[in-house]
Amino acid sequence: MPERIFNFSPGPATLPYEVLQQAAADVVNYADRGIGVIEMSHRSKEFIAITEQAEARLRRLLGVPEDYHVLFLQGGASTQFAMVPMNLLGAGKKATYLNTGTWSNKAIKEAKLFGEVEIAYSSQEENFDHVPGNTDYTVDPASEYLYFVSNNTIFGTQFHEFPEPTVPLVCDMSSDILSRPIDVSRFGVIFAGAQKNMGPAGVTVVIIRNDLLDRTPDNVPTMFRYKTHADKGSMFNTPPCFAIHVVGLVCKWLEEQGGVAAIAEQNEKKAALIYEAIDSSDFYRGHARPESRSRMNVTFNLPTPELEAEFVAAAAAEGLDGLKGHRSVGGIRASIYNAFPLEGVEKLVEFMRRFQQAHG
Ligand SMILES: *Cc1c(COP(=O)(O)O)cnc(C)c1O
């Protein structure tokens, strides 16, 4: 393996080196067929097999029940902010949202275009430093669905207890899908852009319970109807072929790591190392409340913005890249998805100790 930096980018994010190597080889010559994976027909038997394999691996890893479709769509997670209410809401109908950060805020804005939106909980006043527990809000049983974001990438908070499925749960899992075991049968819709924890940018995975495919109002255009893609195995039009292939390779890698339960243990261990470094100092201050802390994105501040800028630059000079926090929190954000190595976390923690000694 050549010298690689430790890439803490929130997304697109670091991928397993062996996946990158395989993907690179497959671009030029897929499975010794004398044709690259990005130049073959999406209707070819080779590519249909790639898609079926990727879907089968995803289903195995997450334990997706039979009565759910798995779709590979384009438009990013942001298109799902509109597609969810386009398909599941409508005039005179209502949906409930938990507002826990930038991404839920954006989804709320889109939903309001299609129906009534009730915000059952918001942590906006505390700059989204936590997510609610199940007793902190109520959901109108007449609501079409309850929408939430399982991991708030920007603020570094994460649901460790999912809402009760009294109405269909719709969850944006863009930044923590495949990072821990979940019970898919509790959800109506799960969606995730691939580029954080699952592959490259360009494909969005949607896992949808079959009974939700038939609620779409008649005036929704063909490409924006979930059923269009469900009926055609994500091949209604040209799918994002290369991105799907790489998602398949990442899923294969994850199976080799022992699956989501095994990776969840690793993720817990990695996050704990950084949180310990934060908690054992009065120099670093975590943004998220302890009970809401994310295992994917660790956010923290230093005493001054000047020190934060110095920290980011000095870390980058040592090959610890992409640590600058989002402007809405400032400070530092260490994104440590499945493929981020423990060694990089240990290096960061060691760097934090040294930086504190020099500046604290
Ligand atoms: C990155 C992110 C998005 C936006 O994804 P795009 O694919 O860029 O549209 C949405 N939700 C969450 C939780 C994210 O982390």
mmCIF file of N, CA, C and O and ligand atoms in Angstrom, residues 75-79 81 103 149 151-153 172-175 191 193 195-196 204, ligand 1:
data_model
loop_
_atom_site.group_PDB
_atom_site.id
_atom_site.type_symbol
_atom_site.label_atom_id
_atom_site.label_comp_id
_atom_site.label_asym_id
_atom_site.label_seq_id
_atom_site.Cartn_x
_atom_site.Cartn_y
_atom_site.Cartn_z
ATOM 1 N N GLY A 75 -29.494 11.612 -7.700
ATOM 2 C CA GLY A 75 -30.017 12.866 -7.136
ATOM 3 C C GLY A 75 -29.583 13.120 -5.703
ATOM 4 O O GLY A 75 -29.899 14.157 -5.134
ATOM 5 N N GLY A 76 -28.854 12.202 -5.112
ATOM 6 C CA GLY A 76 -28.352 12.416 -3.762
ATOM 7 C C GLY A 76 -29.443 12.316 -2.709
ATOM 8 O O GLY A 76 -30.641 12.254 -3.019
ATOM 9 N N ALA A 77 -29.010 12.323 -1.462
ATOM 10 C CA ALA A 77 -29.970 12.290 -0.357
ATOM 11 C C ALA A 77 -30.899 13.499 -0.437
ATOM 12 O O ALA A 77 -32.076 13.419 -0.086
ATOM 13 N N SER A 78 -30.382 14.616 -0.944
ATOM 14 C CA SER A 78 -31.187 15.847 -0.991
ATOM 15 C C SER A 78 -32.434 15.686 -1.854
ATOM 16 O O SER A 78 -33.454 16.321 -1.583
ATOM 17 N N THR A 79 -32.358 14.878 -2.901
ATOM 18 C CA THR A 79 -33.555 14.641 -3.715
ATOM 19 C C THR A 79 -34.613 13.875 -2.908
ATOM 20 O O THR A 79 -35.817 14.063 -3.098
ATOM 21 N N PHE A 81 -35.287 14.402 0.119
ATOM 22 C CA PHE A 81 -36.022 15.362 0.963
ATOM 23 C C PHE A 81 -37.353 15.709 0.300
ATOM 24 O O PHE A 81 -38.351 15.946 0.965
ATOM 25 N N TRP A 103 -29.726 18.978 8.028
ATOM 26 C CA TRP A 103 -30.339 18.093 7.025
ATOM 27 C C TRP A 103 -31.821 17.904 7.274
ATOM 28 O O TRP A 103 -32.594 17.781 6.317
ATOM 29 N N VAL A 149 -33.471 12.134 11.244
ATOM 30 C CA VAL A 149 -32.121 11.910 10.701
ATOM 31 C C VAL A 149 -31.342 11.138 11.766
ATOM 32 O O VAL A 149 -31.140 11.646 12.872
ATOM 33 N N ASN A 151 -28.237 10.183 12.119
ATOM 34 C CA ASN A 151 -26.938 10.738 12.539
ATOM 35 C C ASN A 151 -26.779 12.118 11.916
ATOM 36 O O ASN A 151 -26.845 12.258 10.693
ATOM 37 N N ASN A 152 -26.591 13.112 12.767
ATOM 38 C CA ASN A 152 -26.490 14.485 12.288
ATOM 39 C C ASN A 152 -25.030 14.819 12.023
ATOM 40 O O ASN A 152 -24.289 15.235 12.920
ATOM 41 N N THR A 153 -24.669 14.628 10.780
ATOM 42 C CA THR A 153 -23.299 14.697 10.276
ATOM 43 C C THR A 153 -22.576 15.984 10.669
ATOM 44 O O THR A 153 -21.388 15.975 10.982
ATOM 45 N N ASP A 172 -33.425 9.370 7.354
ATOM 46 C CA ASP A 172 -32.235 9.722 6.576
ATOM 47 C C ASP A 172 -31.033 9.135 7.320
ATOM 48 O O ASP A 172 -30.636 9.634 8.373
ATOM 49 N N MET A 173 -30.484 8.043 6.771
ATOM 50 C CA MET A 173 -29.327 7.383 7.398
ATOM 51 C C MET A 173 -28.046 7.618 6.616
ATOM 52 O O MET A 173 -27.126 6.793 6.649
ATOM 53 N N SER A 174 -27.985 8.755 5.912
ATOM 54 C CA SER A 174 -26.855 8.991 5.009
ATOM 55 C C SER A 174 -25.499 8.802 5.678
ATOM 56 O O SER A 174 -24.564 8.312 5.056
ATOM 57 N N SER A 175 -25.383 9.218 6.939
ATOM 58 C CA SER A 175 -24.042 9.193 7.520
ATOM 59 C C SER A 175 -23.849 8.115 8.583
ATOM 60 O O SER A 175 -22.814 8.106 9.246
ATOM 61 N N PHE A 191 -33.290 5.989 3.739
ATOM 62 C CA PHE A 191 -32.510 6.364 2.554
ATOM 63 C C PHE A 191 -31.137 6.867 2.982
ATOM 64 O O PHE A 191 -30.941 7.304 4.123
ATOM 65 N N GLY A 193 -27.462 8.670 1.004
ATOM 66 C CA GLY A 193 -26.464 8.920 -0.031
ATOM 67 C C GLY A 193 -25.274 8.018 0.282
ATOM 68 O O GLY A 193 -24.925 7.833 1.436
ATOM 69 N N GLN A 195 -22.081 8.336 -0.274
ATOM 70 C CA GLN A 195 -20.711 8.874 -0.200
ATOM 71 C C GLN A 195 -20.141 9.077 1.200
ATOM 72 O O GLN A 195 -19.017 9.543 1.347
ATOM 73 N N LYS A 196 -20.918 8.741 2.253
ATOM 74 C CA LYS A 196 -20.334 8.828 3.590
ATOM 75 C C LYS A 196 -19.821 7.472 4.042
ATOM 76 O O LYS A 196 -18.665 7.329 4.373
ATOM 77 N N THR A 204 -27.881 6.872 -4.392
ATOM 78 C CA THR A 204 -28.608 6.967 -3.138
ATOM 79 C C THR A 204 -29.391 5.674 -2.960
ATOM 80 O O THR A 204 -30.133 5.274 -3.862
HETATM 81 C C1 LIG B 1 -24.485 14.569 3.380
HETATM 82 C C2 LIG B 1 -25.874 14.402 3.891
HETATM 83 C C3 LIG B 1 -26.991 14.715 3.094
HETATM 84 C C4 LIG B 1 -26.869 15.315 1.714
HETATM 85 O O1 LIG B 1 -26.491 14.342 0.807
HETATM 86 P P1 LIG B 1 -26.385 14.667 -0.755
HETATM 87 O O2 LIG B 1 -26.178 13.289 -1.319
HETATM 88 O O3 LIG B 1 -25.236 15.590 -0.948
HETATM 89 O O4 LIG B 1 -27.664 15.272 -1.204
HETATM 90 C C5 LIG B 1 -28.239 14.483 3.617
HETATM 91 N N1 LIG B 1 -28.404 13.986 4.858
HETATM 92 C C6 LIG B 1 -27.361 13.678 5.657
HETATM 93 C C7 LIG B 1 -27.601 13.130 7.017
HETATM 94 C C8 LIG B 1 -26.065 13.890 5.194
HETATM 95 O O5 LIG B 1 -25.023 13.577 5.977
#
